[in-house]
XYZ file of C-alpha atoms in Angstrom:
698
model
C 46.499 -91.778 -95.609
C 48.525 -90.313 -98.477
C 51.564 -91.945 -99.984
C 53.700 -89.060 -98.768
C 52.530 -89.415 -95.186
C 52.903 -93.196 -95.314
C 56.588 -92.824 -96.148
C 57.190 -90.853 -92.951
C 56.460 -93.973 -90.914
C 59.579 -95.908 -89.988
C 59.161 -99.227 -91.746
C 60.743 -102.469 -90.577
C 62.468 -104.715 -93.069
C 61.223 -108.288 -93.067
C 63.924 -109.601 -95.403
C 67.222 -109.607 -93.521
C 70.131 -112.003 -93.418
C 68.934 -113.271 -90.054
C 65.312 -113.828 -91.055
C 66.359 -115.581 -94.271
C 68.742 -117.929 -92.455
C 66.160 -118.872 -89.832
C 63.394 -119.255 -92.427
C 65.473 -121.540 -94.650
C 66.761 -123.605 -91.719
C 63.182 -124.171 -90.623
C 61.616 -124.611 -94.053
C 63.869 -127.279 -95.603
C 63.592 -129.975 -92.903
C 59.896 -129.165 -92.401
C 59.317 -129.617 -96.153
C 60.742 -133.125 -95.929
C 58.747 -133.972 -92.796
C 55.640 -132.482 -94.395
C 55.957 -134.819 -97.384
C 56.415 -137.800 -95.076
C 53.399 -136.858 -92.979
C 51.178 -136.255 -95.997
C 52.003 -139.634 -97.501
C 52.162 -141.991 -94.543
C 50.181 -140.784 -91.518
C 47.244 -142.915 -90.414
C 45.241 -139.810 -89.437
C 45.258 -137.552 -92.474
C 42.359 -135.523 -91.066
C 44.484 -134.545 -88.075
C 48.062 -134.501 -89.337
C 48.032 -132.896 -92.766
C 51.614 -131.639 -92.878
C 54.339 -131.031 -90.307
C 55.014 -127.453 -89.181
C 56.179 -126.071 -85.856
C 53.615 -123.718 -84.283
C 54.921 -120.136 -84.117
C 54.578 -119.959 -80.333
C 57.318 -122.583 -79.925
C 59.610 -120.785 -82.353
C 59.080 -117.476 -80.554
C 59.637 -118.917 -77.081
C 62.770 -120.862 -78.076
C 64.345 -117.926 -79.930
C 63.383 -115.613 -77.059
C 65.181 -117.822 -74.547
C 68.207 -118.216 -76.831
C 68.421 -114.431 -77.010
C 69.575 -114.482 -73.397
C 72.703 -116.216 -74.665
C 73.152 -114.207 -77.836
C 71.225 -111.163 -79.015
C 71.460 -112.458 -82.593
C 68.371 -114.509 -81.786
C 66.340 -111.386 -81.096
C 64.065 -111.029 -84.094
C 62.072 -107.943 -84.951
C 58.345 -108.280 -85.465
C 58.793 -108.007 -89.246
C 61.458 -110.707 -89.258
C 59.042 -112.971 -87.420
C 56.424 -112.153 -90.036
C 58.777 -113.345 -92.782
C 59.403 -116.614 -90.930
C 55.655 -117.075 -90.583
C 55.078 -116.419 -94.288
C 57.728 -118.903 -95.421
C 56.694 -121.818 -93.234
C 52.973 -121.093 -93.686
C 53.247 -122.247 -97.291
C 53.748 -125.739 -95.859
C 50.286 -125.553 -94.310
C 46.724 -124.593 -94.994
C 44.130 -122.451 -93.238
C 44.405 -124.226 -89.877
C 48.021 -123.136 -89.514
C 47.129 -119.491 -90.053
C 44.711 -119.266 -87.146
C 45.806 -121.874 -84.619
C 49.277 -122.801 -85.910
C 48.342 -126.462 -86.319
C 48.903 -128.294 -89.590
C 45.697 -130.293 -89.675
C 45.170 -130.256 -93.444
C 47.322 -131.717 -96.269
C 48.545 -129.842 -99.336
C 45.971 -131.560 -101.482
C 46.403 -129.305 -104.490
C 49.158 -131.496 -105.946
C 46.517 -134.191 -106.434
C 44.648 -131.842 -108.768
C 47.650 -131.269 -111.029
C 49.923 -133.862 -112.645
C 49.229 -136.472 -109.951
C 45.600 -136.918 -111.088
C 46.562 -138.084 -114.580
C 47.921 -141.557 -113.708
C 44.624 -142.895 -112.381
C 42.655 -141.287 -115.206
C 44.920 -142.960 -117.758
C 44.395 -146.316 -116.051
C 40.632 -146.008 -115.526
C 38.485 -148.116 -117.829
C 36.131 -145.972 -119.886
C 38.152 -142.821 -119.207
C 41.716 -143.634 -120.258
C 41.253 -143.497 -124.036
C 39.462 -140.150 -124.041
C 41.742 -138.676 -121.357
C 44.734 -139.628 -123.477
C 43.285 -137.715 -126.449
C 42.734 -134.429 -124.591
C 45.901 -134.431 -122.454
C 48.899 -132.769 -124.152
C 52.434 -133.764 -123.222
C 52.983 -130.640 -121.144
C 50.223 -131.840 -118.781
C 51.519 -135.406 -118.620
C 54.336 -137.121 -120.563
C 53.175 -138.445 -123.932
C 54.464 -141.119 -126.237
C 55.391 -144.692 -125.386
C 56.284 -143.803 -121.785
C 52.915 -142.188 -120.929
C 51.199 -145.291 -119.586
C 54.403 -146.673 -118.075
C 54.904 -143.494 -116.055
C 51.217 -143.516 -115.097
C 51.504 -147.074 -113.751
C 54.708 -146.281 -111.869
C 53.104 -143.291 -110.145
C 49.863 -145.114 -109.420
C 51.390 -148.380 -108.221
C 55.026 -147.595 -107.445
C 58.234 -148.977 -108.927
C 58.940 -152.671 -109.158
C 62.408 -154.038 -108.312
C 64.894 -152.959 -110.961
C 62.610 -150.342 -112.554
C 63.880 -146.809 -113.149
C 61.555 -143.796 -113.139
C 62.086 -141.275 -115.928
C 61.723 -138.210 -113.719
C 62.991 -135.825 -116.392
C 59.901 -136.593 -118.499
C 57.707 -135.325 -115.672
C 59.579 -132.051 -115.215
C 57.673 -130.279 -118.002
C 54.264 -130.929 -116.360
C 55.657 -129.866 -112.965
C 56.969 -126.633 -114.490
C 53.674 -126.102 -116.337
C 51.601 -126.345 -113.163
C 54.100 -124.185 -111.317
C 53.569 -121.479 -113.955
C 49.771 -121.784 -113.584
C 50.145 -121.433 -109.804
C 52.440 -118.450 -110.258
C 49.899 -116.627 -112.438
C 47.180 -117.254 -109.861
C 49.405 -116.029 -107.030
C 50.472 -112.921 -108.943
C 46.851 -112.004 -109.628
C 46.124 -112.524 -105.931
C 48.924 -110.307 -104.657
C 47.962 -107.658 -107.208
C 44.370 -107.598 -105.967
C 45.559 -107.574 -102.358
C 48.469 -105.151 -102.390
C 47.201 -102.772 -105.075
C 43.432 -102.674 -104.633
C 41.783 -104.034 -101.498
C 44.503 -104.051 -98.846
C 44.732 -100.318 -98.251
C 40.993 -99.786 -98.682
C 39.946 -102.440 -96.205
C 42.658 -101.774 -93.632
C 42.810 -97.975 -93.578
C 39.425 -96.835 -94.878
C 36.968 -99.532 -93.821
C 39.071 -100.643 -90.838
C 37.885 -104.228 -91.012
C 38.750 -106.456 -88.060
C 40.634 -109.246 -89.899
C 39.976 -111.511 -86.893
C 42.056 -114.422 -88.149
C 45.182 -112.267 -88.272
C 44.876 -111.324 -84.604
C 46.414 -114.381 -82.817
C 49.696 -114.533 -84.748
C 49.982 -110.731 -84.863
C 49.703 -110.691 -81.077
C 52.364 -113.327 -80.413
C 54.912 -111.969 -82.898
C 54.467 -108.458 -81.505
C 54.928 -109.592 -77.921
C 57.627 -112.054 -78.940
C 59.715 -109.299 -80.521
C 59.271 -106.805 -77.678
C 62.431 -107.031 -75.576
C 61.760 -103.926 -73.463
C 61.803 -105.978 -70.275
C 64.206 -106.113 -67.318
C 64.739 -109.853 -67.723
C 66.000 -109.560 -71.280
C 63.320 -112.009 -72.390
C 60.571 -111.077 -74.846
C 57.388 -109.646 -73.388
C 55.496 -112.828 -74.307
C 57.386 -114.326 -71.323
C 56.866 -111.315 -69.067
C 54.399 -112.622 -66.507
C 54.201 -109.298 -64.726
C 52.226 -107.972 -67.708
C 48.525 -108.494 -66.991
C 47.645 -109.035 -70.659
C 50.394 -111.621 -71.047
C 49.058 -113.361 -67.941
C 45.639 -113.540 -69.570
C 47.196 -114.907 -72.764
C 48.959 -117.766 -70.969
C 46.035 -118.513 -68.666
C 43.693 -118.930 -71.617
C 46.494 -120.672 -73.527
C 46.346 -123.437 -70.905
C 42.578 -123.653 -71.402
C 43.202 -123.918 -75.141
C 45.710 -126.742 -74.609
C 43.247 -128.666 -72.458
C 40.430 -128.153 -74.962
C 42.606 -129.265 -77.881
C 44.130 -132.316 -76.278
C 42.188 -134.833 -78.389
C 44.987 -135.674 -80.828
C 47.420 -136.318 -77.988
C 44.951 -138.618 -76.235
C 44.417 -140.477 -79.492
C 48.132 -141.113 -79.977
C 48.669 -142.239 -76.390
C 45.400 -144.136 -75.964
C 44.050 -145.185 -79.382
C 41.346 -147.265 -77.701
C 39.404 -144.054 -76.971
C 37.230 -143.656 -80.100
C 35.865 -140.238 -79.106
C 39.271 -138.745 -79.801
C 39.872 -140.111 -83.275
C 39.291 -136.812 -85.020
C 40.379 -133.365 -84.006
C 38.981 -129.935 -84.783
C 35.524 -129.381 -86.220
C 32.993 -131.608 -84.478
C 29.475 -132.254 -85.777
C 26.965 -132.054 -82.910
C 23.622 -133.753 -83.703
C 20.793 -132.100 -81.771
C 18.434 -135.066 -81.760
C 15.879 -133.373 -79.516
C 15.390 -130.671 -82.199
C 15.214 -133.227 -84.981
C 12.536 -135.175 -83.131
C 10.448 -132.024 -82.630
C 10.360 -131.153 -86.332
C 11.630 -133.837 -88.734
C 13.590 -132.538 -91.714
C 15.083 -129.429 -90.145
C 18.841 -128.932 -90.023
C 19.135 -130.059 -86.403
C 22.895 -130.048 -86.024
C 25.716 -127.619 -85.429
C 29.496 -127.536 -85.587
C 31.471 -127.130 -82.376
C 34.910 -125.707 -83.074
C 36.883 -123.793 -80.456
C 39.015 -121.559 -82.746
C 35.809 -120.490 -84.472
C 34.316 -119.508 -81.105
C 37.487 -117.614 -80.172
C 37.492 -115.718 -83.458
C 33.798 -114.998 -82.883
C 34.792 -112.999 -79.799
C 36.600 -110.554 -82.082
C 34.044 -109.983 -84.847
C 31.119 -107.504 -84.803
C 27.849 -108.926 -83.534
C 26.024 -108.440 -86.835
C 28.126 -111.272 -88.266
C 27.138 -113.564 -85.403
C 23.457 -112.572 -85.575
C 23.354 -113.132 -89.341
C 24.963 -116.572 -89.019
C 22.256 -117.649 -86.579
C 19.408 -116.050 -88.545
C 20.459 -117.614 -91.861
C 20.519 -121.092 -90.337
C 17.125 -120.472 -88.725
C 15.449 -119.208 -91.924
C 16.825 -121.794 -94.329
C 17.844 -124.717 -92.123
C 14.837 -124.618 -89.793
C 11.905 -122.787 -91.380
C 12.448 -123.632 -95.052
C 13.506 -127.255 -94.552
C 10.872 -127.925 -91.898
C 8.008 -126.430 -93.906
C 9.219 -127.984 -97.169
C 9.229 -131.459 -95.630
C 5.916 -130.887 -93.838
C 4.132 -129.857 -97.038
C 5.826 -132.459 -99.238
C 7.829 -129.949 -101.265
C 11.004 -131.949 -100.589
C 11.160 -135.588 -99.493
C 12.111 -136.636 -95.996
C 15.232 -138.785 -95.696
C 16.258 -140.537 -92.527
C 19.168 -138.703 -90.890
C 18.964 -135.630 -93.126
C 18.902 -133.459 -89.992
C 22.428 -134.419 -88.946
C 24.524 -134.523 -92.124
C 27.588 -132.516 -93.059
C 26.691 -129.641 -95.437
C 28.610 -131.104 -98.392
C 26.607 -134.342 -98.207
C 23.165 -134.973 -99.697
C 21.216 -132.221 -97.920
C 18.273 -129.986 -98.946
C 20.608 -127.059 -99.605
C 21.405 -128.770 -102.934
C 17.885 -129.998 -103.739
C 15.250 -128.564 -106.032
C 12.931 -126.679 -106.005
C 15.099 -124.260 -104.004
C 18.726 -125.357 -103.601
C 19.543 -122.474 -101.297
C 23.191 -123.491 -100.846
C 23.697 -123.447 -104.616
C 21.788 -120.174 -104.965
C 23.780 -118.621 -102.151
C 27.133 -120.043 -103.180
C 26.786 -118.815 -106.758
C 24.357 -115.882 -106.742
C 25.100 -114.261 -103.378
C 28.812 -114.927 -103.961
C 28.694 -113.073 -107.268
C 26.656 -110.330 -105.604
C 29.308 -109.800 -102.920
C 32.157 -109.884 -105.439
C 30.552 -107.413 -107.852
C 29.592 -105.091 -104.992
C 33.152 -105.100 -103.644
C 34.568 -104.356 -107.084
C 32.088 -101.519 -107.550
C 33.025 -100.091 -104.157
C 36.685 -100.295 -105.190
C 36.199 -98.491 -108.502
C 37.982 -95.275 -107.461
C 40.890 -97.256 -106.110
C 41.088 -99.251 -109.347
C 41.244 -95.991 -111.323
C 43.989 -94.721 -109.018
C 45.967 -97.935 -109.401
C 45.710 -98.037 -113.190
C 46.629 -94.348 -113.471
C 50.119 -95.134 -112.148
C 50.867 -96.974 -115.403
C 50.847 -93.701 -117.339
C 51.035 -91.061 -114.608
C 52.869 -90.458 -111.360
C 53.895 -93.441 -109.246
C 52.823 -93.734 -105.611
C 54.774 -95.422 -102.832
C 52.686 -97.082 -100.137
C 54.560 -98.368 -97.100
C 57.675 -98.921 -99.183
C 55.944 -100.545 -102.154
C 55.637 -98.967 -105.595
C 52.016 -99.001 -106.730
C 53.136 -98.823 -110.349
C 55.401 -101.839 -109.858
C 52.599 -103.934 -108.365
C 50.166 -102.836 -111.073
C 52.568 -103.692 -113.884
C 53.079 -107.141 -112.381
C 49.346 -107.691 -111.864
C 48.169 -106.444 -115.243
C 51.066 -108.170 -116.987
C 50.360 -111.466 -115.218
C 46.683 -111.269 -116.179
C 47.408 -110.726 -119.866
C 50.205 -113.298 -119.953
C 47.998 -115.851 -118.215
C 45.332 -115.486 -120.887
C 47.975 -115.816 -123.595
C 49.417 -118.828 -121.776
C 46.001 -120.512 -121.869
C 45.682 -119.772 -125.594
C 49.208 -120.953 -126.427
C 48.491 -124.135 -124.446
C 45.597 -124.780 -126.815
C 42.928 -123.396 -124.519
C 39.751 -121.758 -125.735
C 40.038 -117.974 -126.162
C 36.607 -116.925 -124.865
C 36.105 -119.324 -121.963
C 39.754 -118.872 -120.987
C 39.230 -115.117 -120.587
C 35.917 -115.588 -118.774
C 37.581 -118.021 -116.374
C 40.246 -115.474 -115.456
C 37.490 -112.923 -114.826
C 35.845 -115.509 -112.570
C 39.135 -115.870 -110.679
C 39.109 -112.116 -110.068
C 35.518 -112.197 -108.803
C 36.082 -115.063 -106.395
C 39.389 -113.592 -105.217
C 37.476 -110.577 -103.920
C 35.005 -112.934 -102.248
C 37.675 -115.141 -100.636
C 39.442 -112.103 -99.238
C 36.285 -110.631 -97.761
C 35.265 -113.858 -96.043
C 38.672 -114.166 -94.375
C 38.725 -110.459 -93.537
C 35.350 -110.446 -91.799
C 34.122 -113.909 -90.809
C 36.365 -117.002 -90.797
C 38.142 -119.244 -93.273
C 35.003 -120.886 -94.721
C 35.103 -120.143 -98.446
C 33.007 -123.124 -99.480
C 34.039 -125.551 -102.203
C 35.540 -122.795 -104.350
C 34.275 -121.314 -107.610
C 34.747 -124.317 -109.920
C 33.173 -126.835 -107.560
C 29.872 -126.743 -105.666
C 28.635 -123.308 -106.883
C 29.156 -124.750 -110.394
C 30.128 -121.377 -111.843
C 31.926 -123.397 -114.509
C 28.533 -124.326 -115.967
C 27.815 -120.688 -116.837
C 31.122 -120.401 -118.663
C 30.640 -123.736 -120.403
C 27.149 -122.667 -121.444
C 28.596 -119.553 -123.084
C 31.186 -121.773 -124.773
C 28.491 -123.841 -126.425
C 27.545 -120.688 -128.377
C 30.956 -119.074 -128.888
C 33.181 -122.111 -129.281
C 30.896 -124.925 -130.385
C 31.145 -127.092 -127.263
C 28.504 -129.846 -127.172
C 25.603 -128.844 -124.942
C 25.294 -132.289 -123.372
C 28.493 -134.361 -123.517
C 28.019 -137.928 -122.311
C 30.115 -140.875 -121.193
C 29.995 -142.417 -124.661
C 30.057 -139.134 -126.590
C 32.492 -136.952 -124.621
C 33.643 -133.437 -125.382
C 37.073 -133.964 -126.918
C 37.751 -130.253 -127.379
C 41.318 -129.516 -126.317
C 40.261 -125.879 -125.919
C 37.766 -126.619 -123.159
C 39.831 -129.278 -121.456
C 42.837 -126.961 -121.065
C 40.621 -124.306 -119.485
C 38.830 -126.912 -117.396
C 42.041 -128.483 -116.093
C 43.571 -125.167 -115.078
C 40.423 -123.904 -113.375
C 39.596 -127.235 -111.778
C 43.066 -127.145 -110.227
C 42.733 -123.543 -109.020
C 39.015 -123.598 -108.286
C 38.887 -126.522 -105.896
C 38.779 -126.657 -102.110
C 42.539 -126.991 -101.619
C 43.812 -123.871 -103.361
C 41.011 -121.706 -101.962
C 42.048 -122.512 -98.358
C 45.775 -122.244 -99.029
C 48.302 -119.384 -98.811
C 47.948 -118.986 -102.584
C 44.453 -117.515 -102.227
C 43.507 -113.945 -101.334
C 41.969 -114.868 -97.989
C 45.417 -115.656 -96.624
C 47.064 -112.857 -98.598
C 44.824 -110.058 -97.324
C 45.397 -111.122 -93.727
C 49.150 -111.035 -94.314
C 48.681 -107.499 -95.654
C 46.892 -106.582 -92.434
C 49.685 -108.130 -90.350
C 52.270 -106.187 -92.354
C 50.320 -102.991 -91.679
C 50.029 -103.700 -87.951
C 53.734 -104.507 -87.644
C 54.816 -101.525 -89.771
C 56.619 -103.866 -92.142
C 58.006 -102.768 -95.468
C 55.353 -103.889 -97.949
C 57.898 -104.406 -100.711
C 59.629 -107.045 -98.595
C 56.345 -108.785 -97.846
C 55.107 -108.603 -101.450
C 58.183 -110.239 -102.948
C 58.636 -112.677 -100.080
C 55.165 -114.077 -100.766
C 55.813 -114.430 -104.499
C 59.204 -116.113 -104.160
C 58.237 -118.362 -101.247
C 54.980 -119.400 -102.902
C 56.485 -120.328 -106.267
C 59.486 -122.143 -104.773
C 57.274 -124.019 -102.323
C 55.049 -125.374 -105.084
C 57.969 -126.334 -107.325
C 60.158 -127.930 -104.646
C 57.252 -129.514 -102.828
C 55.892 -130.986 -106.041
C 59.228 -132.528 -106.977
C 59.858 -133.999 -103.525
C 56.337 -135.371 -103.097
C 56.363 -136.975 -106.552
C 59.813 -138.512 -106.038
C 58.803 -139.967 -102.665
C 55.516 -141.274 -104.082
C 57.066 -143.175 -106.957
C 59.598 -144.717 -104.553
C 56.820 -145.963 -102.307
C 55.773 -149.582 -102.738
C 52.259 -149.347 -104.142
C 52.745 -145.745 -105.321
C 49.843 -143.349 -104.886
C 47.575 -146.220 -103.858
C 49.660 -146.786 -100.700
C 49.562 -143.150 -99.619
C 46.991 -140.630 -98.416
C 47.055 -138.668 -101.682
C 43.637 -137.850 -103.102
C 44.870 -138.422 -106.662
C 43.109 -141.797 -106.790
C 39.794 -139.995 -107.377
C 40.377 -136.318 -108.202
C 40.301 -136.955 -111.966
C 36.545 -137.588 -111.712
C 36.049 -133.901 -110.947
C 37.184 -132.411 -114.303
C 35.740 -135.458 -116.069
C 32.272 -134.366 -114.993
C 32.676 -130.736 -115.977
C 31.916 -130.812 -119.682
C 34.243 -133.665 -120.638
C 32.610 -137.063 -119.969
C 29.345 -135.469 -118.962
C 27.847 -132.720 -116.833
C 27.751 -134.037 -113.295
C 27.231 -132.575 -109.843
C 23.948 -130.829 -110.623
C 20.497 -131.736 -109.381
C 18.258 -133.848 -111.554
C 16.259 -131.496 -113.760
C 18.625 -128.541 -113.440
C 19.698 -126.834 -116.665
C 22.083 -123.929 -117.315
C 19.039 -121.627 -117.177
C 18.619 -122.455 -113.492
C 22.172 -121.311 -112.826
C 21.646 -118.036 -114.648
C 18.587 -117.494 -112.458
C 20.601 -118.337 -109.321
C 23.313 -115.899 -110.396
C 21.111 -112.961 -111.373
C 18.654 -113.242 -108.478
C 21.490 -113.700 -105.991
C 23.229 -110.567 -107.251
C 19.995 -108.559 -106.968
C 19.268 -109.747 -103.412
C 22.830 -109.123 -102.255
C 23.011 -105.622 -103.681
C 19.642 -104.855 -102.075
C 20.991 -105.935 -98.685
C 24.119 -103.804 -99.101
C 22.012 -100.793 -100.091
C 19.773 -101.293 -97.063
C 22.869 -101.390 -94.831
C 23.994 -98.080 -96.334
C 20.549 -96.528 -95.886
C 19.653 -97.792 -92.414
C 22.233 -98.055 -89.642
C 20.016 -100.511 -87.728
C 19.877 -103.034 -90.601
C 22.313 -105.663 -89.386
C 22.004 -108.528 -91.912
C 25.546 -109.118 -93.125
C 25.911 -110.446 -96.718
C 29.269 -112.162 -96.202
C 28.131 -113.977 -93.061
C 24.924 -114.879 -94.894
C 26.915 -116.320 -97.809
C 28.964 -118.539 -95.488
C 25.868 -119.829 -93.694
C 24.009 -120.468 -96.938
C 26.837 -122.619 -98.287
C 27.489 -124.476 -95.002
C 24.295 -123.860 -92.999
C 25.143 -125.756 -89.797
C 28.733 -124.552 -89.512
C 28.406 -121.087 -88.000
C 25.254 -120.762 -85.913
C 26.292 -122.811 -82.865
C 29.727 -121.239 -82.450
C 28.202 -117.806 -83.090
C 25.642 -118.391 -80.347
C 28.338 -119.529 -77.916
C 30.511 -116.504 -78.795
C 27.573 -114.152 -78.194
C 26.905 -115.739 -74.791
C 30.576 -115.451 -73.792
C 30.645 -111.830 -74.960
C 27.495 -110.963 -73.009
C 28.668 -112.646 -69.804
C 32.151 -111.104 -70.088
C 30.877 -107.578 -70.720
C 28.405 -107.822 -67.843
C 31.166 -109.131 -65.582
C 34.135 -106.868 -66.379
C 32.564 -104.090 -68.451
C 33.024 -103.058 -72.073
C 36.362 -101.315 -71.533
C 38.039 -104.294 -69.852
C 36.573 -106.691 -72.390
C 38.011 -104.718 -75.303
C 41.352 -104.455 -73.493
C 41.752 -108.184 -72.834
C 39.807 -109.908 -75.618
C 42.794 -109.952 -77.997
C 45.218 -111.775 -75.649
C 42.381 -114.044 -74.483
C 41.208 -115.030 -77.971
C 44.827 -115.382 -79.114
C 45.727 -117.601 -76.187
C 42.705 -119.806 -76.747
C 43.380 -120.453 -80.444
C 47.176 -120.717 -80.155
C 46.872 -123.018 -77.123
C 44.331 -125.194 -78.921
C 46.763 -125.645 -81.793
C 49.944 -125.921 -79.702
C 49.146 -129.399 -78.395
C 48.945 -130.600 -82.002
C 52.753 -130.670 -82.282
C 53.135 -133.132 -79.410
C 50.645 -135.509 -81.017
C 52.257 -135.003 -84.426
C 55.683 -135.963 -83.072
C 54.226 -139.154 -81.595
C 52.554 -139.951 -84.914
C 55.738 -139.158 -86.827
C 57.886 -141.583 -84.855
C 55.212 -144.136 -84.069
C 53.489 -144.409 -87.442
C 54.945 -142.309 -90.252
C 58.649 -143.203 -90.127
C 58.100 -146.953 -89.614
C 55.598 -147.036 -92.498
C 57.946 -145.041 -94.733
C 60.808 -147.415 -93.978
C 58.613 -150.432 -94.720
C 57.285 -149.106 -98.043
C 60.426 -147.418 -99.352
C 61.848 -148.790 -102.594
């Protein structure tokens, strides 16, 4: 679709006085409640933050519109509201509108320093490589660290102004990352994947459905169509919504009846298949049961589901079973039923297939996607010197200037901060590669993007290895002989913050961003509104949220140690990445192994893509394979269930009816599953969080 033709489409503005008022009125109190929930809940795996599911907002505003039409929001205005409040959540809010995960990324920024500076054997070296813009220096450094770690004592005053520089510094780092992400999304991949490849973007479907129906007031009752029960598709939505509520009722049961232990965790459930494990010891005899994942599976092409099952079977069953049988890997009691991030064969030599897949296949997917985007990249860059193009209201030149400028300024920012020139540049290139990968996983499969690029794939080791030649880093830093290079530690701190689990699953990453692009396309929203709304909301959310969370933490008796913040241990992560040692790799692994993983993974992945281009019947899907290599037991069970539901449904109602009703059905199931979360969260807020906050407040 040409730029000229795109402009003929009537675009809806997302940024209006009404949408801004409603967004701000929702965001500010929810920010405060989010901070309370993060710090003081007793179920941090269920209640990460505090956000109202969109279905409640849509229904309430729809009913209020009967009193005053001011409450009638357009679909694009609803999209803005969703964008703003989504920054208070993580991936779970995007799909099922439940805030089951905390904003853990603050614990990887300035909040990790206090415990590092108080840890025996670490403090002295950490102090040497931590400039004042990362954490206040001078006589107050250790005082501030103790106050954050343990809280204020009666009569003590916290010097908050000293901490503002680190908060601003990390906000700038986050802003650079976000700007690179929106550049990749809005300039390069968004249009290609939505208009040319026509990817499904299954995770965008539920919220797109409810905001479309919630903004459609072409009904006799004057209520939005989401409340029009004469519409057969809406009936299906609400019928399956009820099923979703019933299937997601665990958190509510837990709050009302805590004596029921089977309901003490909500969401992804590990199912040990002991009968399989007894048949062949050592195989990966477990699966994950997760209803939103099944519902999303109803929307994706079958090759993704087939590949998820096949990958688990080849590596989790055949490889592990044969390797144990022939003594290639040792048998450990219970290895069949562990979570994939625990001590499992996917990380063991001689063939750590999760590491090989996470690094090598991941790089293969990323490089393939960039190669496939090469003409688009040329088109985008040509706007800097040639004619501008307007796509759905957004200037391609404007986006490109922001993206290219942010990339260059980020590299300069690393250098000015004292970071190493070569490894700093290579790290930004790595961010680009993994941003393509994140986006593709969310666009085709689900939200599972592994432990991010700086963690379990250990891509950092490749960059560090290069740095030993270009920048003189020690090849084998140890606990007693650490790497005190400021250059590496600046790069390491920035990338450890951005390349961990939390940021990769958050609205700051391209997985979330590319789905928002798809939603903007489906709702005919002005892309300029969406582009700038994301940037402003994202930067303000990090800055304001960081200030509020830090202020509340230091005024909590016991400080970080009395809260759910992960900052008590996160400092160990960068410490083991070329600072106090090289940790997190298998015994016997060297950088050469990782180069082999990377190169062989790229070759295999490109071969699979080429086979898919050559043979229409070749259904192995690289992105689904990558997910199932990194977390082998996560996808196969839900994929199998989704395939069975698809088959039964198609045989029962036919292909045409299935395609007609699968969107409202899948949307109702996921939204219903998440809707009950709010009721449980309110009980936890008043029954646990507020009393604990009042007790601990200084």
